[in-house]
Amino acid sequence: MDAVAELVESLPAGVVATDPATMDGYRFDWSKDTGAGTPVAVVRAEDAAQVQAAVRWAARHGVPVVPRGAGSGLSGGASAVDGGIVLSLERMRAIEIDADCQVAVVEPGAFNAEVKAASREHGLWYPPDPSSYEICSIGGNVATNAGGLCCVKYGVTTDYVLGLDVVLADGTLVTLGGKRIKDVAGLSLLKLFVGSEGTLGIVTRAILRLVPVPLPPATLVASFGSVVDAARAVVDVRRTLRPSMMELMDQASINAVEDFSPRGLDRTAGALLVVQSDAPGDARVAEIAVVEAACVAAGASEVVVTDDPAEGEMFVEARRMAFPAVEARGALLLEDVGAPVPLLPDLLAAVAAIAVEHAVEIPTVAHAGDGNTHPIIVYDAADPDSERRARLAFDDILRAAIRLGGTITGEHGVGRTKKGALPEQLGEDVMALSRRVKDALDPAGILNPGAVL
Amino acid sequence: MDAVAELVESLPAGVVATDPATMDGYRFDWSKDTGAGTPVAVVRAEDAAQVQAAVRWAARHGVPVVPRGAGSGLSGGASAVDGGIVLSLERMRAIEIDADCQVAVVEPGAFNAEVKAASREHGLWYPPDPSSYEICSIGGNVATNAGGLCCVKYGVTTDYVLGLDVVLADGTLVTLGGKRIKDVAGLSLLKLFVGSEGTLGIVTRAILRLVPVPLPPATLVASFGSVVDAARAVVDVRRTLRPSMMELMDQASINAVEDFSPRGLDRTAGALLVVQSDAPGDARVAEIAVVEAACVAAGASEVVVTDDPAEGEMFVEARRMAFPAVEARGALLLEDVGAPVPLLPDLLAAVAAIAVEHAVEIPTVAHAGDGNTHPIIVYDAADPDSERRARLAFDDILRAAIRLGGTITGEHGVGRTKKGALPEQLGEDVMALSRRVKDALDPAGILNPGAVL
C-alpha cells in the first residue's frame, strides 16, 4: 500500500480527498501565490485526533503538511506544497461560550464573525476584526496574529488568546494556558505559537478572552487634500487618546470603491479618515471633539460627525470594501507594511513616490492609528511589463518600510510572498535564532515548509 | 591565570566583584530562598557590550550565569548558584522617552517607578504597576512578565513590550521588534523572551509602549463579612465592566497593616475591596455606581466612595503595604496563585481551609479582578514544626489552584521556589516542549540554571 492509500485508510470516509478537482480548491489562498504547488491529498479533519493521525502519518513518511483555515490569507501562508498534504480545519467549527469566565472555546475552523455572533448572545464581544472577519477563520487569525480595525484601541489577536491546544510536528497534542487571565507559569509558549503561521504546530482549539460589548460608536469622517495631511491628523490625535477606530482611504481607493459599489464618497478628496469613538457617556462627545480639532488643524476640508451607528457603519463598510473593489480592477499585489505612527506620513509619501517611479496604480488604505498600511498594487496580468513594474514596486515598498524602522507585515503574516524580505528586516542573527526555534519544534521541517523561514 | 581572574581582567575596574562581603549582597532575592548558593563573582555590567563579554566568558568556561535586576523577585529567580556568576544589570539605568512614538527606551536596571516618572514628564504613562514598583527593575518586570494593580484594565508587562535587545547564551546580541505597534514579521520571539526569567537570554534594552496619562480615579472601598462575599462582588462587576483597579484584602492582612502602620482600616471587616475607576467624564460616576450596586448585592456592610485621588491613594497604599506589614510578623512563604475569575471565591475558600488544616496564619491579598491572589503564609523560622506546616500549606495552595484550572504563579514567576509544582500544572508534554526550546537557545544550560525548568 502506498503512503497516500495508507492515509486514506486510516481516517473515516470523506476525510481525505485525493481527486484533482477537489484538491484544486485547496491550492491557493487569496494571494493567488503563483508558486503554489499540487498536494497529494487534502485532509479535512473533523477533530483533534484526526489532526494528530494525519500529522503522525506525515511525520512517518516525511510528507509536508500545510495547515489551512478558511483560505482567506493574503501572503501565501496556505499555498499548497508539491508532494505535501493540505490539512484543512474547515470542518472543526465548534464554538462554546463560557459567559462566567468570559471566554470563547473555539475550534480553528470557526469564522471570526461566528465567534463574534455567539459571544454577543451573552452580552460579550471578541474584539479582533480583520476586514475579512466574515470569511476568515479563528485558526488563521491565530496563525497570523491577525489585527483589524478596532486594534488601535483593543489590541490584536495575541492579546485575546488565553489558551491553545496545539498538535506538534510529531503528532503530540499539548494544551497551553487556560481560562485564567494572568499566568506566568513556565515559558510563554502560548505566545510563541500565535503568529507562527503553521510552522511550529497546528492549533486545534483556542480559548479566547471576551470583553463586555462596547457602546455603539460615534463616527467622524474627514476629507483631506492629501494622505500626508490625513496622516498628520492621526499622529496628532494619538498624542492624547485612542479612538476605537482610525482608518484611512486614499483617493484611488475611494474611487475604486465608488466604481465598484457607489455610496456617495467624495471622489475629489485626496484622503478620507474614518474615526470612531465608543467611549462611554459624555466622553464620546469629548473624544470626537478632539479628533475634529486635530483634523481641522491638519487642513481637513470637510468633517462630518454622526451618532447614528448605522450611518457610521456605512463608512466603515466602504473602507472594508476597498480590497474587493480594487481587486475588480486587475491583478493585485497586496502590501501590509507598517511604521512607527509618527512616520506614517513618510511611509505614505514613499508609497506615492514608488507608484510614480514604476508607473503603477497603488490605491492605499490604512489602519492609520496603528501605523499599519495596505498599499494595493494593481497590475495587468496579461502584460509582462506591468507585472514586472508591480513586483519592483512591491519590493521597494517593503524596503521603504524597513528603512523607516517599520515592518514588512503588520497583520497578514509573511507566508511565502514576503519571505524574501524577512532577512532584511530581522537581520542574520534573528533569522538564525528563529531557525533554531523552528528546528527544535519541527526537526524534520514538515510543518508548512517554505513559509516564513 | 584562572578563569575568574580572566573575567576580572577582561572588564573595566570595578565591574567585577569577587570579595565575599560584596557578593553576599547578591545571593538572595526577596524570597530569601534557602537554596541560594555562593557565586564566584558578581558582574555589575555598565553596558550591553560588558554583558556580552561576561556571557562569552561564561560560555567558554561553562559557568552558570544568574541575571539579576533589583533583587526584588519573590520566587528565587535571582538566587545565586554555587560556582556561577551573578550578572547584575543595576548599573544600566538609562531611560529615553520618545514622545512622538509614545515609547520608552529603557535599560534593564531602571526602576519601574523611574520609567513612570520619566514618561509622565511627557504626559505619558507606563501602566504595569507591581506593588513593588518603587524598587523593582524593568529587567525583572520583563523577566517575570510582571503584573500589578492596574492590570485588570490595562494588561501586563508583555502587552507593553514592543522591542527587546537580548544577549543570547553564546554572547550574541539580537534586536527584536522596534517602535512600531503592529508587527507580525517572523516568529514571536519577542513574546517568548518576556517571562522567560533569564533562562533564554539577558535583556539589555527594552522598548516599552506608553499611553496617554489616564484621568485621576474615583475610589470605592467596601467592607464585607467574608472574602468569599467580596469575591462574589468582583465576579459580578466583571460581567459588565473593567474598573482600573479591583483589589482585595482579607481580615488578617487588614490587621497586619493596622499593626504595622495604622491608617484606620476597619479591623472587624472580613474583607475589604478597593476599587477604582478612571473612566472619563460621567462614565466614572456610572462605573462606580455599578460597582456599588454589586457590592451591596453581595452583602457589603459599608461602602465608601471618594473622588479625591489623594484619599483614594491612601487605601491603595494600605493594600500595597500588606506585604511589608505581614513580613514584620515572621518568616514568609509568598504565594501568587490564580484561578479563572468566577472561581475566585472557591480559591479563597480553599486557602482559608488550608490555613485551618495546617494551623498556620495565611493573610491574603488579591488582584481580585484578575483572579490572581497572594496568600502569604507566616511561620516562625525558629520553630521547625511551624516551618513544616507552612511548607505543607504552601504546596496545598499550589495544588488547589491547579485543581481549579488556575496557575501556580500569576505574575511573580516560577523561579526556584515554585519549580517543583510546575510539571503538575503544565503536564509532561509541555515540560518536554519547554525543555526543547530551552535547549535550542541555551544548549549548554548556562543561563539561570535551576530556575523554572
Short mmCIF file of C-alpha atoms in Angstrom, two decimals, chain A residues 109-258:
data_model
loop_
_atom_site.label_atom_id
_atom_site.label_comp_id
_atom_site.label_asym_id
_atom_site.label_seq_id
_atom_site.Cartn_x
_atom_site.Cartn_y
_atom_site.Cartn_z
CA GLY A 109 -12.33 26.45 11.52
CA ALA A 110 -14.93 28.71 13.14
CA PHE A 111 -15.18 32.07 11.43
CA ASN A 112 -14.26 35.22 13.30
CA ALA A 113 -17.80 36.53 12.65
CA GLU A 114 -19.30 33.36 14.12
CA VAL A 115 -17.33 33.81 17.34
CA LYS A 116 -18.47 37.43 17.47
CA ALA A 117 -22.10 36.40 16.96
CA ALA A 118 -22.01 33.61 19.55
CA SER A 119 -20.37 35.95 22.08
CA ARG A 120 -22.90 38.69 21.52
CA GLU A 121 -25.72 36.37 22.60
CA HIS A 122 -24.10 36.54 26.05
CA GLY A 123 -23.50 40.29 26.01
CA LEU A 124 -19.85 39.68 25.20
CA TRP A 125 -17.53 40.67 22.39
CA TYR A 126 -14.46 39.21 20.69
CA PRO A 127 -12.64 42.37 19.51
CA PRO A 128 -10.08 41.43 16.81
CA ASP A 129 -11.72 42.31 13.50
CA PRO A 130 -9.78 41.73 10.29
CA SER A 131 -11.57 43.34 7.33
CA SER A 132 -12.26 39.77 6.22
CA TYR A 133 -13.92 38.87 9.53
CA GLU A 134 -16.99 37.44 7.83
CA ILE A 135 -14.98 34.86 5.91
CA CYS A 136 -11.76 34.27 7.86
CA SER A 137 -11.24 31.57 10.46
CA ILE A 138 -10.01 31.84 14.02
CA GLY A 139 -7.29 29.32 13.25
CA GLY A 140 -5.96 31.61 10.54
CA ASN A 141 -6.33 34.62 12.84
CA VAL A 142 -4.20 32.87 15.47
CA ALA A 143 -1.69 31.70 12.86
CA THR A 144 -1.09 35.24 11.61
CA ASN A 145 -1.76 37.12 14.87
CA ALA A 146 -4.39 38.96 12.88
CA GLY A 147 -5.25 42.58 13.53
CA GLY A 148 -8.09 44.67 12.20
CA LEU A 149 -9.87 47.96 12.53
CA CYS A 150 -10.53 48.12 16.29
CA CYS A 151 -6.96 47.13 17.20
CA VAL A 152 -5.88 50.72 17.71
CA LYS A 153 -7.86 50.65 20.94
CA TYR A 154 -8.42 46.95 21.64
CA GLY A 155 -5.22 45.21 20.52
CA VAL A 156 -4.59 42.25 18.23
CA THR A 157 -5.26 38.51 18.32
CA THR A 158 -2.41 37.59 20.66
CA ASP A 159 -3.88 39.89 23.29
CA TYR A 160 -7.01 37.70 23.36
CA VAL A 161 -5.54 34.20 23.27
CA LEU A 162 -5.64 32.66 26.76
CA GLY A 163 -5.20 29.05 25.75
CA LEU A 164 -4.35 26.84 22.79
CA ASP A 165 -4.42 23.16 22.01
CA VAL A 166 -1.64 22.51 19.51
CA VAL A 167 -0.67 19.39 17.59
CA LEU A 168 3.12 19.32 17.34
CA ALA A 169 5.21 18.01 14.45
CA ASP A 170 5.35 14.51 15.93
CA GLY A 171 1.59 14.37 16.49
CA THR A 172 1.67 15.12 20.22
CA LEU A 173 -1.23 17.26 21.39
CA VAL A 174 -0.29 19.88 24.00
CA THR A 175 -2.62 22.13 25.97
CA LEU A 176 -1.24 25.57 26.76
CA GLY A 177 -2.82 28.17 29.04
CA GLY A 178 -6.45 28.03 30.10
CA LYS A 179 -9.31 30.17 31.29
CA ARG A 180 -7.23 32.17 33.80
CA ILE A 181 -6.35 35.72 32.78
CA LYS A 182 -2.89 36.05 34.33
CA ASP A 183 -0.49 33.15 34.15
CA VAL A 184 3.32 33.26 34.04
CA ALA A 185 3.99 29.61 34.88
CA GLY A 186 6.72 28.42 32.52
CA LEU A 187 7.90 29.78 29.18
CA SER A 188 5.48 31.83 27.06
CA LEU A 189 4.92 29.01 24.58
CA LEU A 190 1.34 30.12 24.05
CA LYS A 191 2.53 33.44 22.64
CA LEU A 192 5.18 31.71 20.54
CA PHE A 193 2.55 29.71 18.65
CA VAL A 194 0.43 32.80 17.97
CA GLY A 195 1.69 34.25 14.69
CA SER A 196 3.79 31.20 13.82
CA GLU A 197 1.80 30.65 10.60
CA GLY A 198 1.55 26.88 10.95
CA THR A 199 5.32 26.40 11.03
CA LEU A 200 5.55 25.22 14.66
CA GLY A 201 2.31 23.33 15.24
CA ILE A 202 -1.36 23.11 14.29
CA VAL A 203 -3.93 24.77 16.53
CA THR A 204 -6.93 22.55 17.21
CA ARG A 205 -8.63 24.65 19.88
CA ALA A 206 -8.34 28.20 21.18
CA ILE A 207 -9.56 29.79 24.38
CA LEU A 208 -10.28 33.42 23.57
CA ARG A 209 -10.80 36.21 26.05
CA LEU A 210 -14.04 38.14 25.61
CA VAL A 211 -14.98 41.57 26.93
CA PRO A 212 -18.30 43.24 27.62
CA VAL A 213 -19.95 44.57 24.45
CA PRO A 214 -18.86 48.20 23.95
CA LEU A 215 -21.31 51.04 23.41
CA PRO A 216 -22.44 51.98 19.89
CA PRO A 217 -19.79 54.28 18.45
CA ALA A 218 -19.98 57.81 17.15
CA THR A 219 -18.32 58.25 13.77
CA LEU A 220 -16.35 61.10 12.25
CA VAL A 221 -15.42 61.27 8.57
CA ALA A 222 -12.93 63.90 7.45
CA SER A 223 -11.77 64.80 3.95
CA PHE A 224 -8.22 65.92 3.30
CA GLY A 225 -6.30 67.22 0.31
CA SER A 226 -3.65 64.51 0.68
CA VAL A 227 -2.87 61.30 2.56
CA VAL A 228 0.01 63.05 4.23
CA ASP A 229 -2.33 65.67 5.73
CA ALA A 230 -4.66 62.92 6.93
CA ALA A 231 -1.75 61.03 8.47
CA ARG A 232 -0.68 64.18 10.30
CA ALA A 233 -4.12 64.39 11.89
CA VAL A 234 -3.78 60.78 13.05
CA VAL A 235 -0.43 61.45 14.68
CA ASP A 236 -1.90 64.45 16.46
CA VAL A 237 -4.96 62.56 17.78
CA ARG A 238 -2.83 59.77 19.20
CA ARG A 239 -0.99 62.17 21.44
CA THR A 240 -3.91 62.25 23.83
CA LEU A 241 -6.35 59.47 23.04
CA ARG A 242 -7.06 56.11 21.47
CA PRO A 243 -10.24 56.19 19.41
CA SER A 244 -11.82 52.80 18.79
CA MET A 245 -11.08 53.10 15.07
CA MET A 246 -8.89 55.34 12.91
CA GLU A 247 -8.93 54.26 9.26
CA LEU A 248 -7.59 55.98 6.18
CA MET A 249 -8.54 55.69 2.48
CA ASP A 250 -6.60 57.46 -0.26
CA GLN A 251 -8.15 58.95 -3.39
CA ALA A 252 -7.53 55.90 -5.55
CA SER A 253 -9.19 53.55 -3.06
CA ILE A 254 -12.14 55.93 -2.62
CA ASN A 255 -12.66 55.93 -6.37
CA ALA A 256 -12.23 52.17 -6.61
CA VAL A 257 -15.00 51.72 -4.04
CA GLU A 258 -17.24 54.25 -5.80
#
